[in-house]
PDB file of C-alpha atoms and ligand atoms in Angstrom:
ATOM      1  CA  MET A   1       0.000   0.000   0.000  1.00  0.00           C
ATOM      2  CA  THR A   2       1.415   3.385  -1.053  1.00  0.00           C
ATOM      3  CA  ALA A   3      -0.569   6.482  -0.132  1.00  0.00           C
ATOM      4  CA  SER A   4      -0.037   8.840  -3.064  1.00  0.00           C
ATOM      5  CA  ARG A   5      -0.031  12.536  -2.143  1.00  0.00           C
ATOM      6  CA  LEU A   6      -1.273  13.575  -5.588  1.00  0.00           C
ATOM      7  CA  ALA A   7      -4.820  14.931  -5.546  1.00  0.00           C
ATOM      8  CA  VAL A   8      -6.949  15.775  -8.574  1.00  0.00           C
ATOM      9  CA  VAL A   9      -9.892  18.156  -8.251  1.00  0.00           C
ATOM     10  CA  THR A  10     -12.342  18.611 -11.137  1.00  0.00           C
ATOM     11  CA  GLY A  11     -14.004  21.980 -11.656  1.00  0.00           C
ATOM     12  CA  ALA A  12     -11.174  23.505  -9.632  1.00  0.00           C
ATOM     13  CA  ALA A  13     -10.866  26.918 -11.282  1.00  0.00           C
ATOM     14  CA  THR A  14     -13.376  28.566  -8.944  1.00  0.00           C
ATOM     15  CA  GLY A  15     -15.888  28.101  -6.132  1.00  0.00           C
ATOM     16  CA  ILE A  16     -15.962  24.945  -4.048  1.00  0.00           C
ATOM     17  CA  GLY A  17     -13.414  23.186  -6.266  1.00  0.00           C
ATOM     18  CA  LEU A  18     -10.811  25.926  -5.811  1.00  0.00           C
ATOM     19  CA  ALA A  19     -11.388  26.009  -2.050  1.00  0.00           C
ATOM     20  CA  VAL A  20     -10.965  22.211  -1.939  1.00  0.00           C
ATOM     21  CA  ALA A  21      -7.773  22.383  -3.997  1.00  0.00           C
ATOM     22  CA  ARG A  22      -6.331  25.057  -1.657  1.00  0.00           C
ATOM     23  CA  ARG A  23      -7.249  23.120   1.483  1.00  0.00           C
ATOM     24  CA  LEU A  24      -5.775  19.873   0.134  1.00  0.00           C
ATOM     25  CA  GLY A  25      -2.678  21.907  -0.703  1.00  0.00           C
ATOM     26  CA  THR A  26      -2.330  23.109   2.880  1.00  0.00           C
ATOM     27  CA  ALA A  27      -2.843  19.488   4.014  1.00  0.00           C
ATOM     28  CA  GLY A  28       0.304  18.550   2.101  1.00  0.00           C
ATOM     29  CA  PHE A  29      -1.076  17.256  -1.185  1.00  0.00           C
ATOM     30  CA  ARG A  30       0.243  18.241  -4.590  1.00  0.00           C
ATOM     31  CA  VAL A  31      -2.916  19.202  -6.426  1.00  0.00           C
ATOM     32  CA  VAL A  32      -3.894  19.013 -10.082  1.00  0.00           C
ATOM     33  CA  LEU A  33      -6.619  21.503 -10.927  1.00  0.00           C
ATOM     34  CA  LEU A  34      -8.843  20.277 -13.762  1.00  0.00           C
ATOM     35  CA  ASP A  35     -11.380  22.568 -15.378  1.00  0.00           C
ATOM     36  CA  ARG A  36     -12.953  23.156 -18.781  1.00  0.00           C
ATOM     37  CA  ASP A  37     -12.527  26.938 -18.354  1.00  0.00           C
ATOM     38  CA  THR A  38      -9.134  27.740 -19.890  1.00  0.00           C
ATOM     39  CA  THR A  39      -9.299  31.438 -19.005  1.00  0.00           C
ATOM     40  CA  ALA A  40     -10.193  30.910 -15.355  1.00  0.00           C
ATOM     41  CA  LEU A  41      -7.453  28.305 -14.943  1.00  0.00           C
ATOM     42  CA  ALA A  42      -4.867  30.583 -16.573  1.00  0.00           C
ATOM     43  CA  ALA A  43      -5.874  33.472 -14.298  1.00  0.00           C
ATOM     44  CA  LEU A  44      -5.064  31.541 -11.111  1.00  0.00           C
ATOM     45  CA  PRO A  45      -1.858  32.670  -9.436  1.00  0.00           C
ATOM     46  CA  THR A  46       0.650  29.833  -9.158  1.00  0.00           C
ATOM     47  CA  GLU A  47       0.962  28.480  -5.625  1.00  0.00           C
ATOM     48  CA  PRO A  48       3.584  26.039  -4.306  1.00  0.00           C
ATOM     49  CA  TRP A  49       1.128  23.163  -3.785  1.00  0.00           C
ATOM     50  CA  MET A  50      -0.123  23.234  -7.375  1.00  0.00           C
ATOM     51  CA  ALA A  51       1.111  20.326  -9.495  1.00  0.00           C
ATOM     52  CA  GLU A  52      -0.525  21.813 -12.590  1.00  0.00           C
ATOM     53  CA  GLY A  53      -3.733  23.229 -14.047  1.00  0.00           C
ATOM     54  CA  THR A  54      -5.136  21.132 -16.887  1.00  0.00           C
ATOM     55  CA  VAL A  55      -7.956  21.923 -19.264  1.00  0.00           C
ATOM     56  CA  LEU A  56     -10.389  19.004 -19.304  1.00  0.00           C
ATOM     57  CA  ASP A  57     -14.106  18.843 -20.006  1.00  0.00           C
ATOM     58  CA  VAL A  58     -15.409  15.963 -17.888  1.00  0.00           C
ATOM     59  CA  ALA A  59     -18.290  15.660 -20.369  1.00  0.00           C
ATOM     60  CA  ASP A  60     -15.806  14.556 -23.036  1.00  0.00           C
ATOM     61  CA  PRO A  61     -15.646  10.775 -22.476  1.00  0.00           C
ATOM     62  CA  GLY A  62     -12.887  10.263 -25.040  1.00  0.00           C
ATOM     63  CA  ALA A  63     -10.511  12.638 -23.225  1.00  0.00           C
ATOM     64  CA  ILE A  64     -10.661  11.370 -19.646  1.00  0.00           C
ATOM     65  CA  GLU A  65      -8.652   8.131 -19.541  1.00  0.00           C
ATOM     66  CA  GLY A  66      -5.847   9.713 -21.587  1.00  0.00           C
ATOM     67  CA  ALA A  67      -5.768  12.811 -19.379  1.00  0.00           C
ATOM     68  CA  PHE A  68      -5.443  10.726 -16.201  1.00  0.00           C
ATOM     69  CA  ALA A  69      -2.753   8.519 -17.781  1.00  0.00           C
ATOM     70  CA  ALA A  70      -0.807  11.645 -18.786  1.00  0.00           C
ATOM     71  CA  LEU A  71      -1.091  13.033 -15.251  1.00  0.00           C
ATOM     72  CA  ALA A  72       0.268   9.773 -13.834  1.00  0.00           C
ATOM     73  CA  ALA A  73       3.155   9.868 -16.298  1.00  0.00           C
ATOM     74  CA  ARG A  74       4.062  13.407 -15.168  1.00  0.00           C
ATOM     75  CA  HIS A  75       3.372  13.197 -11.426  1.00  0.00           C
ATOM     76  CA  GLY A  76       2.870   9.556 -10.410  1.00  0.00           C
ATOM     77  CA  PRO A  77      -0.445   7.858  -9.634  1.00  0.00           C
ATOM     78  CA  VAL A  78      -3.483   9.764  -8.418  1.00  0.00           C
ATOM     79  CA  GLY A  79      -4.168   9.202  -4.713  1.00  0.00           C
ATOM     80  CA  VAL A  80      -7.182  11.453  -4.203  1.00  0.00           C
ATOM     81  CA  LEU A  81      -9.915  12.379  -6.671  1.00  0.00           C
ATOM     82  CA  VAL A  82     -12.500  15.024  -5.892  1.00  0.00           C
ATOM     83  CA  ASN A  83     -15.420  14.939  -8.337  1.00  0.00           C
ATOM     84  CA  ASN A  84     -16.562  18.529  -8.028  1.00  0.00           C
ATOM     85  CA  ALA A  85     -17.311  19.714 -11.588  1.00  0.00           C
ATOM     86  CA  GLY A  86     -21.056  20.197 -11.846  1.00  0.00           C
ATOM     87  CA  ILE A  87     -23.727  22.313 -13.448  1.00  0.00           C
ATOM     88  CA  ALA A  88     -27.379  22.928 -12.734  1.00  0.00           C
ATOM     89  CA  ALA A  89     -30.371  23.417 -14.989  1.00  0.00           C
ATOM     90  CA  VAL A  90     -33.472  25.117 -13.653  1.00  0.00           C
ATOM     91  CA  HIS A  91     -36.694  24.245 -15.496  1.00  0.00           C
ATOM     92  CA  PRO A  92     -40.212  23.243 -14.455  1.00  0.00           C
ATOM     93  CA  PHE A  93     -40.654  19.496 -14.818  1.00  0.00           C
ATOM     94  CA  LEU A  94     -43.290  19.691 -17.571  1.00  0.00           C
ATOM     95  CA  GLU A  95     -41.068  21.878 -19.753  1.00  0.00           C
ATOM     96  CA  HIS A  96     -37.623  20.479 -18.875  1.00  0.00           C
ATOM     97  CA  PRO A  97     -35.705  20.344 -22.187  1.00  0.00           C
ATOM     98  CA  LEU A  98     -34.081  17.037 -23.051  1.00  0.00           C
ATOM     99  CA  ASP A  99     -30.800  18.666 -24.067  1.00  0.00           C
ATOM    100  CA  ALA A 100     -30.488  20.359 -20.649  1.00  0.00           C
ATOM    101  CA  TRP A 101     -31.236  17.005 -18.957  1.00  0.00           C
ATOM    102  CA  GLU A 102     -28.558  15.267 -21.021  1.00  0.00           C
ATOM    103  CA  ARG A 103     -25.965  17.990 -20.400  1.00  0.00           C
ATOM    104  CA  VAL A 104     -26.475  17.836 -16.624  1.00  0.00           C
ATOM    105  CA  MET A 105     -26.217  14.034 -16.641  1.00  0.00           C
ATOM    106  CA  ALA A 106     -23.128  14.078 -18.900  1.00  0.00           C
ATOM    107  CA  ILE A 107     -21.194  16.370 -16.527  1.00  0.00           C
ATOM    108  CA  ASN A 108     -22.542  15.549 -13.085  1.00  0.00           C
ATOM    109  CA  VAL A 109     -22.968  11.779 -13.435  1.00  0.00           C
ATOM    110  CA  THR A 110     -21.087  10.352 -16.429  1.00  0.00           C
ATOM    111  CA  GLY A 111     -18.171  12.751 -15.858  1.00  0.00           C
ATOM    112  CA  ALA A 112     -17.885  11.649 -12.214  1.00  0.00           C
ATOM    113  CA  PHE A 113     -18.168   7.992 -13.242  1.00  0.00           C
ATOM    114  CA  LEU A 114     -15.449   8.187 -15.890  1.00  0.00           C
ATOM    115  CA  CYS A 115     -13.036  10.294 -13.800  1.00  0.00           C
ATOM    116  CA  SER A 116     -13.533   7.890 -10.883  1.00  0.00           C
ATOM    117  CA  GLN A 117     -12.930   4.880 -13.107  1.00  0.00           C
ATOM    118  CA  ALA A 118      -9.737   6.367 -14.565  1.00  0.00           C
ATOM    119  CA  ALA A 119      -8.428   7.418 -11.136  1.00  0.00           C
ATOM    120  CA  ALA A 120      -9.475   4.194  -9.403  1.00  0.00           C
ATOM    121  CA  ARG A 121      -7.486   2.103 -11.881  1.00  0.00           C
ATOM    122  CA  GLN A 122      -4.357   3.931 -10.692  1.00  0.00           C
ATOM    123  CA  MET A 123      -5.397   3.786  -7.029  1.00  0.00           C
ATOM    124  CA  ALA A 124      -6.128   0.045  -7.227  1.00  0.00           C
ATOM    125  CA  GLU A 125      -2.623  -0.600  -8.513  1.00  0.00           C
ATOM    126  CA  ALA A 126      -1.162   1.378  -5.588  1.00  0.00           C
ATOM    127  CA  GLY A 127      -3.549  -0.230  -3.077  1.00  0.00           C
ATOM    128  CA  TRP A 128      -4.720   3.125  -1.671  1.00  0.00           C
ATOM    129  CA  GLY A 129      -7.131   5.802  -2.770  1.00  0.00           C
ATOM    130  CA  ARG A 130      -9.775   8.316  -1.789  1.00  0.00           C
ATOM    131  CA  ILE A 131     -12.667   9.383  -3.995  1.00  0.00           C
ATOM    132  CA  VAL A 132     -14.795  12.243  -2.699  1.00  0.00           C
ATOM    133  CA  SER A 133     -17.732  13.388  -4.818  1.00  0.00           C
ATOM    134  CA  ILE A 134     -19.599  16.638  -4.355  1.00  0.00           C
ATOM    135  CA  ALA A 135     -23.275  15.723  -4.307  1.00  0.00           C
ATOM    136  CA  SER A 136     -25.866  18.173  -2.945  1.00  0.00           C
ATOM    137  CA  ILE A 137     -28.785  18.464  -0.577  1.00  0.00           C
ATOM    138  CA  SER A 138     -30.711  18.380  -3.884  1.00  0.00           C
ATOM    139  CA  GLY A 139     -29.706  14.733  -4.234  1.00  0.00           C
ATOM    140  CA  VAL A 140     -31.515  13.942  -0.995  1.00  0.00           C
ATOM    141  CA  ARG A 141     -34.436  16.377  -0.945  1.00  0.00           C
ATOM    142  CA  ALA A 142     -36.357  17.588  -3.977  1.00  0.00           C
ATOM    143  CA  SER A 143     -37.131  21.219  -4.612  1.00  0.00           C
ATOM    144  CA  LEU A 144     -38.858  23.007  -7.474  1.00  0.00           C
ATOM    145  CA  ASP A 145     -37.431  23.059 -11.018  1.00  0.00           C
ATOM    146  CA  ARG A 146     -34.536  20.691 -10.388  1.00  0.00           C
ATOM    147  CA  ALA A 147     -35.595  17.490 -12.177  1.00  0.00           C
ATOM    148  CA  ALA A 148     -32.247  16.979 -13.887  1.00  0.00           C
ATOM    149  CA  TYR A 149     -30.044  18.492 -11.172  1.00  0.00           C
ATOM    150  CA  GLY A 150     -31.685  16.681  -8.255  1.00  0.00           C
ATOM    151  CA  THR A 151     -31.734  13.387 -10.127  1.00  0.00           C
ATOM    152  CA  SER A 152     -28.074  13.797 -11.109  1.00  0.00           C
ATOM    153  CA  LYS A 153     -27.034  14.406  -7.511  1.00  0.00           C
ATOM    154  CA  ALA A 154     -29.062  11.394  -6.306  1.00  0.00           C
ATOM    155  CA  ALA A 155     -27.146   9.412  -8.941  1.00  0.00           C
ATOM    156  CA  VAL A 156     -23.828  10.738  -7.573  1.00  0.00           C
ATOM    157  CA  ILE A 157     -24.867   9.393  -4.168  1.00  0.00           C
ATOM    158  CA  GLY A 158     -25.739   6.023  -5.741  1.00  0.00           C
ATOM    159  CA  LEU A 159     -22.436   5.974  -7.622  1.00  0.00           C
ATOM    160  CA  THR A 160     -20.612   6.718  -4.353  1.00  0.00           C
ATOM    161  CA  ARG A 161     -22.208   3.724  -2.610  1.00  0.00           C
ATOM    162  CA  GLN A 162     -21.489   1.503  -5.582  1.00  0.00           C
ATOM    163  CA  MET A 163     -17.823   2.527  -5.647  1.00  0.00           C
ATOM    164  CA  ALA A 164     -17.516   2.117  -1.870  1.00  0.00           C
ATOM    165  CA  VAL A 165     -18.660  -1.478  -2.141  1.00  0.00           C
ATOM    166  CA  GLU A 166     -16.658  -2.406  -5.224  1.00  0.00           C
ATOM    167  CA  LEU A 167     -13.399  -0.603  -4.467  1.00  0.00           C
ATOM    168  CA  ALA A 168     -12.919  -1.280  -0.718  1.00  0.00           C
ATOM    169  CA  ARG A 169     -10.861  -4.388  -1.455  1.00  0.00           C
ATOM    170  CA  PHE A 170      -8.297  -2.197  -3.245  1.00  0.00           C
ATOM    171  CA  GLY A 171      -7.842   0.122  -0.251  1.00  0.00           C
ATOM    172  CA  ILE A 172     -10.015   2.801  -1.854  1.00  0.00           C
ATOM    173  CA  THR A 173     -12.801   4.649  -0.074  1.00  0.00           C
ATOM    174  CA  ALA A 174     -15.585   6.555  -1.840  1.00  0.00           C
ATOM    175  CA  ASN A 175     -17.651   9.130   0.000  1.00  0.00           C
ATOM    176  CA  ALA A 176     -19.860  12.066  -0.900  1.00  0.00           C
ATOM    177  CA  VAL A 177     -20.303  15.501   0.598  1.00  0.00           C
ATOM    178  CA  ALA A 178     -23.724  17.076   0.236  1.00  0.00           C
ATOM    179  CA  PRO A 179     -23.382  20.850   0.496  1.00  0.00           C
ATOM    180  CA  GLY A 180     -26.319  23.052   1.226  1.00  0.00           C
ATOM    181  CA  ALA A 181     -26.460  26.445  -0.449  1.00  0.00           C
ATOM    182  CA  THR A 182     -22.871  27.698  -0.681  1.00  0.00           C
ATOM    183  CA  GLU A 183     -21.614  31.164  -1.681  1.00  0.00           C
ATOM    184  CA  THR A 184     -20.146  30.714  -5.186  1.00  0.00           C
ATOM    185  CA  GLU A 185     -20.750  31.879  -8.756  1.00  0.00           C
ATOM    186  CA  PHE A 186     -23.114  28.921  -9.061  1.00  0.00           C
ATOM    187  CA  VAL A 187     -25.612  30.385  -6.582  1.00  0.00           C
ATOM    188  CA  ARG A 188     -25.102  33.882  -7.917  1.00  0.00           C
ATOM    189  CA  ARG A 189     -26.354  32.425 -11.237  1.00  0.00           C
ATOM    190  CA  HIS A 190     -29.138  30.218  -9.882  1.00  0.00           C
ATOM    191  CA  HIS A 191     -30.392  31.849  -6.652  1.00  0.00           C
ATOM    192  CA  PRO A 192     -32.348  35.080  -7.113  1.00  0.00           C
ATOM    193  CA  ALA A 193     -33.305  36.988  -3.941  1.00  0.00           C
ATOM    194  CA  ALA A 194     -36.503  34.986  -3.348  1.00  0.00           C
ATOM    195  CA  VAL A 195     -34.615  31.678  -3.547  1.00  0.00           C
ATOM    196  CA  ARG A 196     -31.945  32.977  -1.164  1.00  0.00           C
ATOM    197  CA  ALA A 197     -34.595  34.000   1.340  1.00  0.00           C
ATOM    198  CA  ALA A 198     -36.261  30.579   1.058  1.00  0.00           C
ATOM    199  CA  PHE A 199     -32.938  28.777   1.689  1.00  0.00           C
ATOM    200  CA  ASP A 200     -32.082  30.993   4.662  1.00  0.00           C
ATOM    201  CA  ALA A 201     -35.523  30.348   6.133  1.00  0.00           C
ATOM    202  CA  ALA A 202     -35.250  26.563   5.645  1.00  0.00           C
ATOM    203  CA  THR A 203     -31.758  26.313   7.160  1.00  0.00           C
ATOM    204  CA  PRO A 204     -31.551  26.107  10.967  1.00  0.00           C
ATOM    205  CA  ASP A 205     -28.408  28.228  11.150  1.00  0.00           C
ATOM    206  CA  GLY A 206     -29.997  30.645   8.688  1.00  0.00           C
ATOM    207  CA  ARG A 207     -27.104  31.185   6.291  1.00  0.00           C
ATOM    208  CA  TYR A 208     -25.207  29.939   3.245  1.00  0.00           C
ATOM    209  CA  ALA A 209     -21.958  27.981   3.620  1.00  0.00           C
ATOM    210  CA  ALA A 210     -18.566  29.367   2.709  1.00  0.00           C
ATOM    211  CA  PRO A 211     -16.738  27.162   0.151  1.00  0.00           C
ATOM    212  CA  GLU A 212     -13.992  26.655   2.763  1.00  0.00           C
ATOM    213  CA  GLU A 213     -16.488  24.874   5.035  1.00  0.00           C
ATOM    214  CA  ILE A 214     -17.111  22.285   2.327  1.00  0.00           C
ATOM    215  CA  ALA A 215     -13.374  21.996   1.652  1.00  0.00           C
ATOM    216  CA  GLU A 216     -12.644  21.166   5.296  1.00  0.00           C
ATOM    217  CA  VAL A 217     -14.924  18.122   5.238  1.00  0.00           C
ATOM    218  CA  VAL A 218     -13.625  16.944   1.853  1.00  0.00           C
ATOM    219  CA  THR A 219     -10.086  17.121   3.218  1.00  0.00           C
ATOM    220  CA  PHE A 220     -11.024  15.000   6.220  1.00  0.00           C
ATOM    221  CA  LEU A 221     -12.568  12.360   3.928  1.00  0.00           C
ATOM    222  CA  ALA A 222      -9.371  12.400   1.838  1.00  0.00           C
ATOM    223  CA  SER A 223      -7.179  11.837   4.886  1.00  0.00           C
ATOM    224  CA  GLU A 224      -5.690   8.682   6.361  1.00  0.00           C
ATOM    225  CA  ALA A 225      -7.781   9.344   9.478  1.00  0.00           C
ATOM    226  CA  ALA A 226     -10.938   8.633   7.441  1.00  0.00           C
ATOM    227  CA  ALA A 227      -9.774   5.160   6.355  1.00  0.00           C
ATOM    228  CA  HIS A 228     -12.834   3.442   7.872  1.00  0.00           C
ATOM    229  CA  VAL A 229     -15.383   5.969   6.571  1.00  0.00           C
ATOM    230  CA  ASN A 230     -16.755   4.508   3.357  1.00  0.00           C
ATOM    231  CA  GLY A 231     -19.926   5.007   1.342  1.00  0.00           C
ATOM    232  CA  VAL A 232     -21.314   7.875   3.430  1.00  0.00           C
ATOM    233  CA  VAL A 233     -23.064  11.038   2.333  1.00  0.00           C
ATOM    234  CA  LEU A 234     -22.006  13.809   4.677  1.00  0.00           C
ATOM    235  CA  PRO A 235     -24.205  16.913   4.570  1.00  0.00           C
ATOM    236  CA  VAL A 236     -22.537  20.270   5.164  1.00  0.00           C
ATOM    237  CA  ASP A 237     -25.755  22.228   5.192  1.00  0.00           C
ATOM    238  CA  GLY A 238     -26.296  24.060   8.486  1.00  0.00           C
ATOM    239  CA  GLY A 239     -28.951  21.504   9.438  1.00  0.00           C
ATOM    240  CA  PHE A 240     -31.092  21.828   6.273  1.00  0.00           C
ATOM    241  CA  LEU A 241     -31.572  18.056   5.860  1.00  0.00           C
ATOM    242  CA  ALA A 242     -32.351  17.608   9.555  1.00  0.00           C
ATOM    243  CA  ALA A 243     -35.130  20.164   9.492  1.00  0.00           C
ATOM    244  CA  GLY A 244     -38.838  20.139   8.871  1.00  0.00           C
ATOM    245  CA  VAL A 245     -40.974  23.241   9.031  1.00  0.00           C
ATOM    246  CA  LEU A 246     -39.083  25.984  10.860  1.00  0.00           C
ATOM    247  CA  GLY A 247     -41.521  28.321  12.566  1.00  0.00           C
ATOM    248  CA  GLU A 248     -40.829  31.357  14.717  1.00  0.00           C
ATOM    249  CA  ARG A 249     -38.430  30.706  17.596  1.00  0.00           C
ATOM    250  CA  SER A 250     -40.312  30.411  20.889  1.00  0.00           C
ATOM    251  CA  GLY A 251     -39.452  31.829  24.320  1.00  0.00           C
ATOM    252  CA  ALA A 252     -36.786  34.241  25.481  1.00  0.00           C
TER     253      ALA A 252
HETATM  254  N1  NAD B 301     -22.858  26.358  -4.654  1.00  0.00           N
HETATM  255  C1  NAD B 301     -23.809  25.627  -4.121  1.00  0.00           C
HETATM  256  O1  NAD B 301     -24.751  26.133  -3.488  1.00  0.00           O
HETATM  257  C2  NAD B 301     -23.770  24.134  -4.252  1.00  0.00           C
HETATM  258  C3  NAD B 301     -24.610  23.382  -3.425  1.00  0.00           C
HETATM  259  C4  NAD B 301     -24.575  22.001  -3.510  1.00  0.00           C
HETATM  260  C5  NAD B 301     -23.727  21.381  -4.405  1.00  0.00           C
HETATM  261  N2  NAD B 301     -22.922  22.131  -5.207  1.00  0.00           N
HETATM  262  C6  NAD B 301     -22.055  21.413  -6.136  1.00  0.00           C
HETATM  263  O2  NAD B 301     -20.713  21.770  -5.900  1.00  0.00           O
HETATM  264  C7  NAD B 301     -19.975  21.693  -7.105  1.00  0.00           C
HETATM  265  C8  NAD B 301     -19.225  22.991  -7.341  1.00  0.00           C
HETATM  266  O3  NAD B 301     -20.167  24.032  -7.326  1.00  0.00           O
HETATM  267  P1  NAD B 301     -19.754  25.571  -7.318  1.00  0.00           P
HETATM  268  O4  NAD B 301     -20.832  26.262  -6.601  1.00  0.00           O
HETATM  269  O5  NAD B 301     -18.354  25.768  -6.888  1.00  0.00           O
HETATM  270  O6  NAD B 301     -19.921  25.858  -8.898  1.00  0.00           O
HETATM  271  P2  NAD B 301     -19.281  26.973  -9.852  1.00  0.00           P
HETATM  272  O7  NAD B 301     -20.207  27.038 -11.025  1.00  0.00           O
HETATM  273  O8  NAD B 301     -18.988  28.208  -9.088  1.00  0.00           O
HETATM  274  O9  NAD B 301     -17.920  26.272 -10.307  1.00  0.00           O
HETATM  275  C9  NAD B 301     -17.946  25.074 -11.036  1.00  0.00           C
HETATM  276  C10 NAD B 301     -16.610  24.862 -11.733  1.00  0.00           C
HETATM  277  O10 NAD B 301     -16.738  23.631 -12.482  1.00  0.00           O
HETATM  278  C11 NAD B 301     -16.270  23.856 -13.807  1.00  0.00           C
HETATM  279  N3  NAD B 301     -16.956  22.957 -14.724  1.00  0.00           N
HETATM  280  C12 NAD B 301     -18.263  22.968 -15.067  1.00  0.00           C
HETATM  281  N4  NAD B 301     -18.502  22.024 -15.991  1.00  0.00           N
HETATM  282  C13 NAD B 301     -17.330  21.393 -16.212  1.00  0.00           C
HETATM  283  C14 NAD B 301     -16.930  20.348 -17.070  1.00  0.00           C
HETATM  284  N5  NAD B 301     -17.791  19.779 -17.924  1.00  0.00           N
HETATM  285  N6  NAD B 301     -15.647  19.920 -17.040  1.00  0.00           N
HETATM  286  C15 NAD B 301     -14.746  20.523 -16.219  1.00  0.00           C
HETATM  287  N7  NAD B 301     -15.063  21.549 -15.405  1.00  0.00           N
HETATM  288  C16 NAD B 301     -16.333  21.977 -15.403  1.00  0.00           C
HETATM  289  C17 NAD B 301     -16.602  25.328 -14.097  1.00  0.00           C
HETATM  290  O11 NAD B 301     -15.805  25.837 -15.168  1.00  0.00           O
HETATM  291  C18 NAD B 301     -16.283  25.980 -12.753  1.00  0.00           C
HETATM  292  O12 NAD B 301     -14.916  26.322 -12.647  1.00  0.00           O
HETATM  293  C19 NAD B 301     -20.979  21.336  -8.199  1.00  0.00           C
HETATM  294  O13 NAD B 301     -20.947  19.929  -8.427  1.00  0.00           O
HETATM  295  C20 NAD B 301     -22.309  21.739  -7.598  1.00  0.00           C
HETATM  296  O14 NAD B 301     -23.390  20.986  -8.111  1.00  0.00           O
HETATM  297  C21 NAD B 301     -22.915  23.488  -5.158  1.00  0.00           C
END
């Protein structure tokens, strides 16, 4: 068993992915930042923990295996994979366009599957690995207009359990983190004021997460200390999934 200190984070040019990459960097990993956004990757200042930034669209099935093989040739085998790249589509169920459904599935589900498969082949050879996938509270609870997004995140949770069962014998764990609403470009695009107010009201601690709060939990799941944590879905959501109707607070 060799614990590789090379971590790969998809969708790492901004938001949660960038916060995860930074936190893994401070935990001593060399980190490869994968993203489809060439400009955003190029704009990142170089930091000592960065192994490289690589342009990769996780929705391009033909590119993934080769990209991971090339990374291994340059840096050694991947030890940690964080499946973070994801998009949302917001449409009422009756009008949800098929192309938006397929795009969400291609990135959020098939992309995570293929990156995990490519990374796990390297991890299995080394006898050690950590796969952490960014799911969502939307994979556990439904909300309006998220037929594709919610279904894709439920699939990420299913994929996580499947990998946990099939890969344990190779020394690989697979876990998911389910963020609640988190302050990134993603919510600035998808959460108008009324949606923000609804999330704040439905969240016991009444606020959005900072990306760094998600990164902290991902880094724990990627650590040696989490060796016996496998197949879980860990919400980082201020209590959103624990809650029912939140009325006015009573008493003094
Ligand atoms: N922000 C939230 O409230 C929230 C809540 C729950 C879950 N999530 C999940 O967390 C993850 C990151 O979200 P975020 O808020 O940081 O999003 P973001 O939109 O701010 O950043 C996503 C990054 O992924 C990259 N990306 C998108 N499609 C890609 C592809 N096909 N290939 C490679 N890179 C791609 C983008 O270029 C971008 O850099 C997503 O999977 C999202 O579903 C976010």
